[in-house]
Each structure stands twice: as structure tokens, then as C-alpha cells.
Coordinates of C-alpha atoms in Angstrom, one line a residue:
Chain A
X1 CA 1.8 21.4 -29.8
X2 CA 4.4 19.2 -31.5
X3 CA 3.6 15.5 -31.4
X4 CA 6.2 12.9 -31.4
X5 CA 6.1 10.7 -34.5
X6 CA 8.0 7.5 -34.9
X7 CA 8.8 7.8 -38.7
X8 CA 9.1 11.5 -39.4
X9 CA 13.0 11.3 -39.6
X10 CA 15.3 9.0 -41.4
X11 CA 17.1 6.5 -39.3
X12 CA 20.8 6.8 -38.6
X13 CA 23.1 3.9 -39.5
X14 CA 23.6 1.5 -36.6
X15 CA 22.2 3.9 -34.1
X16 CA 19.4 3.4 -31.6
X17 CA 18.0 6.3 -29.7
X18 CA 16.0 5.8 -26.5
X19 CA 14.0 8.6 -24.9
X20 CA 13.4 8.4 -21.1
X21 CA 10.6 10.5 -19.8
X22 CA 10.2 10.9 -16.0
X23 CA 10.0 13.5 -13.3
X24 CA 13.0 12.2 -11.2
X25 CA 16.2 13.5 -12.7
X26 CA 18.5 11.6 -10.6
X27 CA 16.8 8.2 -11.3
X28 CA 16.8 8.8 -15.0
X29 CA 20.5 9.8 -15.0
X30 CA 21.4 6.6 -13.1
X31 CA 19.3 4.5 -15.5
X32 CA 20.8 6.1 -18.5
X33 CA 24.3 5.6 -17.2
X34 CA 23.8 1.8 -16.5
X35 CA 22.1 1.4 -19.9
X36 CA 25.2 2.8 -21.6
X37 CA 27.4 0.5 -19.8
X38 CA 25.6 -2.5 -21.1
X39 CA 26.8 -4.2 -24.3
X40 CA 24.7 -3.1 -27.3
X41 CA 25.2 -4.3 -30.8
X42 CA 24.7 -0.9 -32.2
X43 CA 25.4 2.5 -31.0
X44 CA 23.1 3.6 -28.2
X45 CA 22.0 7.1 -27.5
X46 CA 19.8 8.0 -24.5
X47 CA 17.9 11.2 -24.2
X48 CA 16.3 12.4 -21.0
X49 CA 13.3 14.5 -20.7
X50 CA 11.1 15.6 -17.8
X51 CA 7.9 15.6 -19.8
X52 CA 6.7 15.9 -23.3
X53 CA 6.3 17.7 -25.7
X54 CA 10.0 18.2 -26.4
X55 CA 11.0 21.6 -27.6
X56 CA 11.3 21.6 -31.4
X57 CA 14.2 23.9 -31.6
X58 CA 16.7 21.0 -30.8
X59 CA 18.0 19.0 -33.6
X60 CA 17.7 15.4 -32.5
X61 CA 17.9 12.0 -34.1
X62 CA 14.8 9.8 -34.6
X63 CA 13.5 8.3 -31.4
X64 CA 13.3 4.5 -31.6
X65 CA 11.9 3.7 -28.1
X66 CA 10.2 5.9 -25.5
X67 CA 10.4 4.6 -21.9
X68 CA 7.9 6.3 -19.5
X69 CA 9.3 6.1 -16.0
X70 CA 6.6 6.1 -13.4
X71 CA 7.6 6.3 -9.7
X72 CA 5.0 4.5 -7.7
X73 CA 5.9 6.5 -4.7
X74 CA 4.8 9.8 -6.4
X75 CA 1.4 10.6 -7.8
X76 CA 3.0 13.6 -9.5
X77 CA 5.0 11.3 -11.8
X78 CA 1.9 9.4 -12.8
X79 CA 0.1 12.6 -13.7
X80 CA 3.1 13.8 -15.5
X81 CA 3.2 10.5 -17.5
X82 CA -0.4 10.8 -18.4
X83 CA 0.1 14.4 -19.7
X84 CA 3.0 13.5 -21.7
X85 CA 1.3 10.5 -23.3
X86 CA -1.1 12.9 -25.1
X87 CA 1.8 14.2 -27.1
X88 CA 2.9 10.9 -28.6
X89 CA 1.5 9.9 -31.9
X90 CA -0.6 6.6 -31.9
X91 CA 1.7 4.7 -34.3
X92 CA 4.4 4.9 -31.6
X93 CA 2.5 2.4 -29.5
X94 CA 3.1 -0.4 -32.0
X95 CA 6.0 -1.7 -30.0
X96 CA 8.0 1.5 -29.5
X97 CA 6.8 2.5 -26.1
X98 CA 7.5 0.9 -22.7
X99 CA 6.4 1.7 -19.3
X100 CA 8.7 1.4 -16.3
X101 CA 7.3 1.3 -12.8
X102 CA 9.7 1.9 -10.0
X103 CA 9.4 1.4 -6.3
X104 CA 6.9 -1.3 -6.2
X105 CA 9.1 -3.1 -3.8
X106 CA 8.8 -0.6 -1.0
X107 CA 5.1 -1.1 -0.5
X108 CA 5.0 1.2 2.5
X109 CA 6.1 4.2 0.4
X110 CA 3.5 3.6 -2.4
X111 CA 1.1 6.3 -3.2
X112 CA -0.1 4.6 -6.4
X113 CA -1.7 1.3 -6.5
X114 CA 0.0 -1.2 -8.8
X115 CA -3.0 -1.8 -10.7
X116 CA -3.3 1.8 -11.9
X117 CA -0.1 1.3 -13.8
X118 CA -1.1 -2.1 -15.0
X119 CA -4.3 -0.6 -16.4
X120 CA -2.4 2.3 -18.0
X121 CA 0.0 -0.1 -19.8
X122 CA -3.0 -2.2 -20.8
X123 CA -4.8 0.7 -22.3
X124 CA -1.7 1.7 -24.4
X125 CA -1.0 -1.9 -25.4
X126 CA 2.6 -1.5 -24.2
X127 CA 4.7 -3.7 -22.0
X128 CA 5.2 -2.8 -18.4
X129 CA 8.4 -3.5 -16.5
X130 CA 8.9 -3.3 -12.7
X131 CA 12.1 -2.2 -11.2
X132 CA 13.7 -0.4 -8.3
X133 CA 15.9 2.4 -9.6
X134 CA 16.7 3.6 -6.0
X135 CA 18.1 0.4 -4.9
X136 CA 20.4 -1.1 -7.5
X137 CA 21.3 -1.0 -11.1
X138 CA 18.8 -2.0 -13.7
X139 CA 19.5 -4.7 -16.3
X140 CA 18.0 -3.2 -19.4
X141 CA 16.5 -5.0 -22.4
X142 CA 17.5 -2.4 -24.9
X143 CA 18.8 -5.0 -27.4
X144 CA 15.7 -7.1 -27.6
X145 CA 13.3 -4.2 -27.4
X146 CA 14.9 -2.3 -30.3
X147 CA 15.6 -5.3 -32.5
X148 CA 19.0 -4.2 -33.3
X149 CA 20.4 -7.7 -33.6
X150 CA 22.9 -7.0 -36.3
X151 CA 26.4 -7.8 -35.2
X152 CA 28.6 -4.8 -36.1
X153 CA 32.2 -4.2 -35.2
X154 CA 31.7 -1.7 -32.4
X155 CA 34.5 0.6 -31.8
X156 CA 35.1 1.9 -28.4
X157 CA 34.8 5.5 -29.3
X158 CA 31.5 4.8 -31.0
X159 CA 30.1 3.6 -27.6
X160 CA 31.0 6.6 -25.6
X161 CA 28.2 8.2 -23.6
X162 CA 25.9 10.0 -25.8
X163 CA 23.7 11.8 -23.4
X164 CA 21.7 14.9 -24.0
X165 CA 19.1 16.4 -21.9
X166 CA 16.2 18.1 -23.4
X167 CA 15.3 21.0 -21.3
X168 CA 11.7 21.1 -21.2
X169 CA 9.6 24.2 -20.4
X170 CA 9.2 24.8 -16.7
X171 CA 5.5 24.4 -16.8
X172 CA 4.3 22.0 -14.1
X173 CA 7.6 21.5 -12.4
X174 CA 9.0 22.9 -9.1
Chain B
X1 CA -14.2 -25.9 2.3
X2 CA -17.2 -27.9 1.1
X3 CA -18.2 -25.5 -1.5
X4 CA -15.1 -25.9 -3.5
X5 CA -15.5 -29.4 -4.3
X6 CA -16.2 -30.6 -7.9
X7 CA -20.0 -30.1 -8.5
X8 CA -22.0 -33.2 -7.7
X9 CA -23.0 -34.1 -11.2
X10 CA -21.0 -37.2 -12.4
X11 CA -18.1 -36.2 -14.7
X12 CA -19.5 -36.4 -18.2
X13 CA -17.8 -37.0 -21.3
X14 CA -17.4 -33.3 -21.9
X15 CA -15.8 -32.3 -18.7
X16 CA -14.6 -28.9 -19.5
X17 CA -12.1 -27.2 -17.2
X18 CA -14.7 -24.4 -16.5
X19 CA -16.8 -26.9 -14.7
X20 CA -14.1 -27.2 -12.0
X21 CA -14.1 -23.6 -11.5
X22 CA -17.8 -23.0 -10.6
X23 CA -17.0 -22.4 -7.1
X24 CA -13.5 -21.3 -7.5
X25 CA -11.7 -19.0 -5.1
X26 CA -10.4 -15.7 -6.5
X27 CA -6.9 -17.2 -6.2
X28 CA -7.9 -20.1 -8.5
X29 CA -9.6 -17.7 -10.9
X30 CA -6.4 -15.6 -11.1
X31 CA -4.3 -18.7 -11.8
X32 CA -6.6 -19.9 -14.5
X33 CA -6.6 -16.5 -16.2
X34 CA -2.7 -16.5 -16.1
X35 CA -2.7 -20.0 -17.6
X36 CA -5.1 -18.9 -20.3
X37 CA -2.8 -16.0 -21.1
X38 CA -5.8 -13.5 -20.6
X39 CA -4.9 -10.4 -18.9
X40 CA -6.2 -10.0 -15.5
X41 CA -7.2 -6.4 -15.3
X42 CA -8.9 -5.6 -12.1
X43 CA -11.6 -3.0 -12.1
X44 CA -11.0 0.1 -10.2
X45 CA -11.5 -0.7 -6.4
X46 CA -14.6 0.5 -4.8
X47 CA -15.2 0.0 -1.2
X48 CA -18.5 -0.3 0.5
X49 CA -18.9 1.6 3.6
X50 CA -19.9 -1.0 6.2
X51 CA -23.3 -0.3 7.5
X52 CA -24.1 -0.9 11.1
X53 CA -24.1 -4.6 11.2
X54 CA -26.5 -6.8 13.3
X55 CA -23.4 -7.9 15.2
X56 CA -23.3 -4.5 16.9
X57 CA -25.9 -5.7 19.3
X58 CA -23.5 -8.2 20.7
X59 CA -21.0 -5.5 21.5
X60 CA -20.5 -4.9 25.2
X61 CA -20.2 -1.1 25.5
X62 CA -18.3 -1.3 28.7
X63 CA -15.6 -3.6 27.4
X64 CA -15.3 -1.6 24.1
X65 CA -15.3 1.8 25.9
X66 CA -11.7 1.3 27.0
X67 CA -10.5 0.5 23.5
X68 CA -11.3 4.0 22.3
X69 CA -9.1 7.0 22.7
X70 CA -5.9 5.0 22.9
X71 CA -3.1 4.9 20.4
X72 CA -2.7 1.4 18.9
X73 CA 0.3 0.0 17.2
X74 CA -0.6 -2.3 14.4
X75 CA 0.9 -5.7 13.7
X76 CA 0.0 -8.2 11.0
X77 CA -0.4 -11.8 12.3
X78 CA -0.3 -15.1 10.5
X79 CA -3.0 -17.6 11.3
X80 CA -2.7 -19.2 15.0
X81 CA -2.3 -23.0 15.0
X82 CA -4.7 -24.9 17.4
X83 CA -6.0 -21.9 19.2
X84 CA -9.1 -22.5 21.1
X85 CA -11.5 -20.1 22.6
X86 CA -12.3 -22.5 25.4
X87 CA -8.8 -22.6 26.7
X88 CA -8.6 -18.9 27.6
X89 CA -8.1 -19.3 31.3
X90 CA -5.3 -21.8 30.5
X91 CA -3.6 -19.3 28.1
X92 CA -3.9 -16.7 30.8
X93 CA -2.0 -18.9 33.3
X94 CA 0.7 -19.8 30.9
X95 CA 1.4 -16.3 29.7
X96 CA 1.4 -15.1 33.2
X97 CA 4.1 -17.5 34.0
X98 CA 6.0 -16.8 31.0
X99 CA 6.0 -13.0 31.5
X100 CA 7.1 -13.4 35.2
X101 CA 9.9 -15.8 34.1
X102 CA 11.0 -13.4 31.3
X103 CA 11.1 -10.5 33.7
X104 CA 13.1 -12.4 36.3
X105 CA 15.5 -13.3 33.7
X106 CA 16.4 -9.6 33.6
X107 CA 15.5 -9.2 30.0
X108 CA 13.1 -6.2 30.5
X109 CA 13.9 -5.0 33.9
X110 CA 13.3 -1.7 35.6
X111 CA 14.4 -1.3 39.2
X112 CA 11.6 -1.7 41.7
X113 CA 9.1 -3.0 39.0
X114 CA 6.2 -4.7 40.4
X115 CA 6.2 -8.4 39.4
X116 CA 2.7 -9.0 40.6
X117 CA 0.8 -8.9 37.4
X118 CA -2.3 -10.7 36.1
X119 CA -2.9 -11.6 32.7
X120 CA -6.5 -11.9 31.5
X121 CA -7.7 -13.3 28.1
X122 CA -11.2 -12.6 27.2
X123 CA -13.3 -12.5 24.1
X124 CA -14.6 -9.4 22.5
X125 CA -18.1 -10.1 21.2
X126 CA -19.1 -8.3 18.1
X127 CA -15.7 -6.9 17.0
X128 CA -16.0 -8.5 13.6
X129 CA -17.3 -7.7 10.2
X130 CA -19.4 -10.7 9.1
X131 CA -20.5 -13.9 10.9
X132 CA -17.8 -15.8 9.2
X133 CA -15.0 -13.8 10.9
X134 CA -13.7 -15.5 14.1
X135 CA -14.3 -13.8 17.3
X136 CA -11.9 -11.2 18.4
X137 CA -10.1 -11.6 21.7
X138 CA -8.4 -9.4 24.2
X139 CA -5.3 -9.8 26.3
X140 CA -4.7 -7.5 29.2
X141 CA -1.9 -7.2 31.7
X142 CA -3.0 -5.7 35.1
X143 CA -1.0 -5.0 38.1
X144 CA -2.3 -7.0 41.0
X145 CA -3.1 -5.0 43.9
X146 CA -0.7 -5.8 46.9
X147 CA -3.4 -6.1 49.6
X148 CA -5.2 -9.3 49.5
X149 CA -8.3 -7.9 51.1
X150 CA -9.0 -5.6 48.2
X151 CA -10.3 -7.5 45.3
X152 CA -10.1 -4.5 42.9
X153 CA -8.9 -4.8 39.5
X154 CA -5.4 -3.3 39.3
X155 CA -4.1 -0.7 36.8
X156 CA -4.0 -1.8 33.3
X157 CA -0.5 -2.0 32.1
X158 CA -0.8 -3.4 28.7
X159 CA -3.7 -4.1 26.3
X160 CA -3.6 -6.0 23.1
X161 CA -6.4 -7.4 20.9
X162 CA -6.6 -9.7 17.9
X163 CA -9.4 -9.4 15.4
X164 CA -10.5 -10.2 11.9
X165 CA -12.8 -7.8 10.1
X166 CA -14.2 -8.8 6.7
X167 CA -11.6 -11.3 6.3
X168 CA -13.5 -13.3 3.7
X169 CA -10.7 -13.5 1.2
X170 CA -8.3 -14.8 3.8
X171 CA -10.7 -17.1 5.5
X172 CA -11.1 -19.1 2.2
X173 CA -7.5 -20.1 2.1
X174 CA -7.2 -21.1 5.8
X175 CA -7.5 -24.7 6.8
X176 CA -9.4 -26.0 9.9
X177 CA -6.7 -26.1 12.5
X178 CA -5.9 -22.5 12.1
X179 CA -7.6 -19.4 13.4
X180 CA -7.3 -16.5 11.2
X181 CA -7.0 -13.2 13.1
X182 CA -4.7 -11.1 11.1
X183 CA -4.9 -7.8 12.8
X184 CA -3.2 -7.3 16.1
X185 CA -3.5 -4.0 18.0
X186 CA -1.2 -3.3 20.9
X187 CA -1.2 -0.5 23.5
X188 CA 1.5 -0.3 26.2
X189 CA 5.1 -0.8 26.7
X190 CA 7.1 -2.0 23.8
X191 CA 8.9 -4.5 26.0
X192 CA 5.7 -6.2 27.1
X193 CA 4.6 -6.2 23.4
X194 CA 7.8 -8.0 22.5
X195 CA 7.4 -10.6 25.4
X196 CA 3.9 -11.4 24.5
X197 CA 4.7 -11.6 20.8
X198 CA 7.4 -14.2 21.6
X199 CA 5.0 -16.3 23.6
X200 CA 2.3 -16.3 21.0
X201 CA 4.9 -17.1 18.4
X202 CA 6.2 -20.1 20.3
X203 CA 2.7 -21.4 21.4
X204 CA 0.7 -21.0 18.2
X205 CA 3.4 -21.0 15.6
X206 CA 2.5 -17.7 14.1
X207 CA 4.5 -14.7 13.1
X208 CA 4.1 -11.0 14.0
X209 CA 5.2 -8.3 11.6
X210 CA 4.7 -4.6 12.0
X211 CA 2.0 -3.3 9.8
X212 CA 2.9 -0.2 7.8
X213 CA 0.2 1.8 6.1
X214 CA 1.2 3.2 2.8
X215 CA 0.2 6.6 1.5
X216 CA -2.3 5.0 -0.9
X217 CA -4.2 3.5 2.0
X218 CA -3.8 6.7 4.1
X219 CA -5.6 8.7 1.5
X220 CA -8.4 6.2 1.4
X221 CA -8.7 6.4 5.3
X222 CA -8.7 10.2 5.0
X223 CA -11.6 10.2 2.4
X224 CA -13.6 7.7 4.3
X225 CA -13.2 9.2 7.6
X226 CA -14.1 12.7 6.2
X227 CA -17.2 11.2 4.8
X228 CA -18.4 10.2 8.3
X229 CA -21.0 12.2 9.8
X230 CA -19.9 13.7 13.1
X231 CA -22.2 15.7 15.4
X232 CA -19.6 18.0 16.5
X233 CA -16.0 18.3 15.2
X234 CA -13.4 17.9 18.1
X235 CA -10.3 18.3 15.9
X236 CA -9.2 19.9 12.6
X237 CA -8.6 17.6 9.7
X238 CA -4.8 17.5 9.3
X239 CA -2.4 15.9 6.8
X240 CA 1.3 15.5 7.1
X241 CA 3.6 15.0 4.1
X242 CA 7.2 13.9 4.1
X243 CA 9.2 15.4 1.4
X244 CA 12.1 13.2 0.2
X245 CA 15.1 15.5 0.1
X246 CA 18.6 15.1 1.4
X247 CA 20.1 15.5 3.8
X248 CA 17.1 15.8 6.1
X249 CA 13.6 15.2 5.1
X250 CA 11.2 18.0 5.3
X251 CA 7.7 17.8 6.8
X252 CA 4.7 19.7 5.4
X253 CA 1.6 19.9 7.6
X254 CA -1.7 20.9 6.1
X255 CA -4.7 21.6 8.4
X256 CA -8.2 22.0 7.1
X257 CA -11.4 23.1 9.0
X258 CA -13.3 19.7 9.3
X259 CA -16.5 21.2 7.9
X260 CA -14.7 22.5 4.8
X261 CA -13.3 19.1 4.2
X262 CA -16.7 17.5 4.6
X263 CA -18.2 20.0 2.3
X264 CA -15.6 19.1 -0.3
X265 CA -16.2 15.5 0.1
X266 CA -19.9 15.9 -0.3
X267 CA -19.5 17.7 -3.5
X268 CA -17.4 14.8 -4.9
X269 CA -19.3 11.9 -3.5
X270 CA -22.0 10.4 -5.5
X271 CA -23.3 7.0 -4.4
X272 CA -24.3 6.7 -0.8
X273 CA -22.7 3.8 0.8
X274 CA -20.0 3.2 -1.6
X275 CA -16.6 5.0 -2.0
X276 CA -14.7 4.7 -5.4
X277 CA -11.2 5.2 -6.3
X278 CA -11.9 8.1 -8.5
X279 CA -13.7 9.9 -5.7
X280 CA -10.7 9.4 -3.3
X281 CA -8.3 10.5 -6.0
X282 CA -10.3 13.7 -6.7
X283 CA -10.6 14.5 -3.1
X284 CA -6.9 14.4 -2.8
X285 CA -6.2 16.2 -6.0
X286 CA -8.4 19.1 -4.9
X287 CA -6.2 19.4 -1.8
X288 CA -3.1 19.2 -3.8
X289 CA -4.1 21.7 -6.4
X290 CA -5.4 24.1 -3.6
X291 CA -2.0 23.9 -2.0
X292 CA -0.2 24.3 -5.3
X293 CA -2.1 27.5 -6.1
X294 CA -0.8 29.0 -2.8
X295 CA 2.6 27.6 -2.3
X296 CA 3.6 26.3 -5.8
X297 CA 4.6 23.0 -4.2
X298 CA 3.5 19.7 -5.7
X299 CA 2.3 17.8 -2.8
X300 CA 1.7 14.8 -5.1
X301 CA 5.4 14.3 -5.4
X302 CA 5.7 13.9 -1.7
X303 CA 4.6 11.1 0.5
X304 CA 1.6 11.1 2.8
X305 CA 2.6 10.1 6.3
X306 CA -0.2 11.0 8.7
X307 CA -3.8 11.7 8.4
X308 CA -5.8 13.0 11.4
X309 CA -9.5 13.6 11.4
X310 CA -12.1 14.1 14.0
X311 CA -13.0 10.4 13.7
X312 CA -9.7 8.9 13.8
X313 CA -6.0 9.4 13.0
X314 CA -3.4 7.1 11.4
X315 CA 0.2 7.3 10.9
X316 CA 2.2 5.4 8.2
X317 CA 4.3 3.5 10.9
X318 CA 1.2 1.6 11.8
X319 CA -0.2 3.7 14.6
X320 CA -3.8 4.5 14.9
X321 CA -6.0 6.3 17.3
X322 CA -9.8 6.7 17.3
X323 CA -11.4 9.8 18.7
X324 CA -15.0 9.2 18.5
X325 CA -17.3 6.6 20.2

């Protein structure tokens, strides 16, 4: 099984790539769209994946940040995240992984206790952000997280949507 | 409140902040850990199955009998201000007058409705978890019989009771003038519940809000009720899931023979008298994987909406019903 490593490829110039991992396609799509609308000093690419490992056949740039999206309304998304975490190299957790928990606001729909996700983030020494992707747009912290603070003249065409969906094997999905 | 004062020893030269937290409430401990930038990671919750407490002897079986086999709608209630158990007769009178006035205002009117009602407040002894919990009390609306010669109790139109069970963490934060009875259960017409709610809110400066039970808590209830020993099973153990899909949501119902559910639980459960998060998760995961094997549907991606066992049943909208005495 291929493991995602942070430094196995050379970085591209002025480009940042974020990988969103989560079971809910529609939510990831919305999040990716709103992230791309935000001002970023460098060119931003967002990849979506249902789970890890990613198929090795696709040629993709180096991943700078992995965001695991856990939907607190669905135990399945937590199980999927835990499965996917096994395919991430340990050195990724030095600041290149982030957990996003959605749906904490609607307490009546929660299947997972908030503390479960807190413990997960604590175990992997990574930050945990709470949001609600179903309600409104999310303000992302891509700039600060990636550390791409260099001011570059950003041309409009360079900031076009770069979205690619990694189609993962259908194992474990319905 | 006295136990949270600064310890009696005179403040010495080395008065460390830890000294002030000897008798700290959990809230204070949490604030302290946030201030110290230490991470507050709670241990996985484990709940003790409450054993038959000594307070059970106080319970009046006749009074409690009619609380069973009814469907109750749950509300969460803020503490009542200046509520006194000795004024129950007074409250009965005031509430009676209020209800009659409201009904005559035409707010909740049915043609030909009988306005001869009687309101009774009474305490329910023994309906609490520990000695510290305030006494539960019951409110009933009865229809008065028309004939004065018959002194029989009329038909019960509406029942509601307030209680506090194992409310230690809440009682610590409540000050003296307040009575903390956070759970309110109502059975009867919605219009009556609204009128009585309004009266309580005006008289005791409290606030009612409907209590929803989320899927996480429903799975705990399912596990704990399955764990109960029942002499004979009157109903199958049934679960209802709501699948979030557009345009209309889909419902999945899963019924298990209660003895099978109990056998599954017994194979998972380890320590008697205590239920842990892992055991509950494993119990539900077994049901999910069994369903997945047959129908290739991940129930873990759906939302648990209703749990029904031989002991009791609960719906996410805050309706519960118990089936056993």
C-alpha cells in the first residue's frame, strides 16, 4: 500500500497543494470552491479524495497539507478517517495535517461525541478546527497554515480553479 | 457552597494557586487547565449503571404506577427561582385560575370543552438519584366531576412532572434561591403543556426548551436498556435510522429478537455495573457490520432516530416511553 510522504517530490514554484479527505463529496466540493475563491499569495491547488491510499497511477504534485474532514453526524466518516490515517507517513504530522470537524453546531444530529475528535487530533498532534460546511461558507486558513507568505504578482489565469478528483477504489463505499 | 471556600489554614507566604483549587468544581478545574495551556483531554466516558438506591423505599408504588406506560415529551428546564415545596396548594390554586383564564380568553378552545378542571401539585418521593437531588414534583390536571355528591377523582387530562436525577454537576453551580429540576416530562395535549409552561416561566423565571436526544445518546440508551435483565420480553428490539438524502429522507428500520441483542451485549460487556464508550461503540458496530454484510448499506453514515427495546423506547425528538415496571 502506498504511503503518502511529504518530501518524496520536488515542490513546484509558488504552488501550494491541499488534499481534502472526507466521505461527503458535496461538502468537500463546496469547501474546495470557497477555498479557491479566497485570496492566496501563491497558486492554490485543491485535491479531493474519498479516502487514502490514493491511486499511484495518477501524476500529482507534492501534497503540502492534508485536511481530514470528519462529519460529526456520521460515524462512517470517522471510521473512514481513522482508516486513511494509517496511510500517511509519520513525518506528515509535523504541521502538515489538519482535522476539520463539521456539524458540531447541530447537537441533535451528532452521532460522535466531540471529545472523540479532540482525542484523535491530540493523538496525532495536529490542529482541530470546527466548522459547519452545511450551513455557510468556511473561511479557510490556507495562507497561514501553508506558510506561503511570499508576495508574488498573481495573475488571474494562474488562480483559476485547479481541481482534480482522485478517484479512489470503491472499497468501503456505497 | 461551604466546601468551596479557601481552606482554613491562614494564607502562608507560599500561597500557591493550587491551594485555592483544593475543593474546585469541575468548571474551575477546566478554566485553570485552559489558563495553564494544558490540554484538557477527557477520558472516554464510562457510565455507572445506577444500582437500586436506598431511596427506592420512599417511592409510593401507587403514585409511580401511572407514570409508566405513557409517552412523555421531554423538555429541559432552567432552575426555578423561589420555588417552595410548602406552597404546593397555593401553586395549585394559582395555576388553576390561570388555566381557566387562558381558556376563557379563547386561546385554546374547543367547542363544548369542560372548564371544570382541577389542578393538583404533589411531590413524588424517591424519584431522584442521590440525596442531594431536589424532590421531584408532579402536576396533574383532572376534570372535576359535575355532580357535587360524587367526590371521585375525575379523569386525568394532563400530567407533567419535574425531576432531577444525579444532577450533582448542575447542583454545584446553582445558588440558594434556585431549585434545580432540569428535566420536565409532559403527557397530554400540547395546548395544555404550552399554557402550563407559560405559567411556570412567568412565576418562577425559568425557561423551557424541548430536549432532543442525539444519535450518540440514543446508542447509549440502546446499549444500557439491552443490558437490563428482563424476565420476559414483550417487544422486539427495534432501531430506526434516517438516511439523509434528497428530496425525501429515507427511513431504515432494523428489528432484532431481544434475546439475540442481549446475547450480543453479554459477549461484549466486561465489568458488571459499568458501561464504557468502547462497549457501546462495539455493540453498535456489530449491528452495523451485520446489516452491511446483508444489504451493503453503511448504517454508520445515517442518523439513528429511534430506539425501542422491551424496557423503554426513545425518539430523537425527545419522546420516551417506558414499558416495564
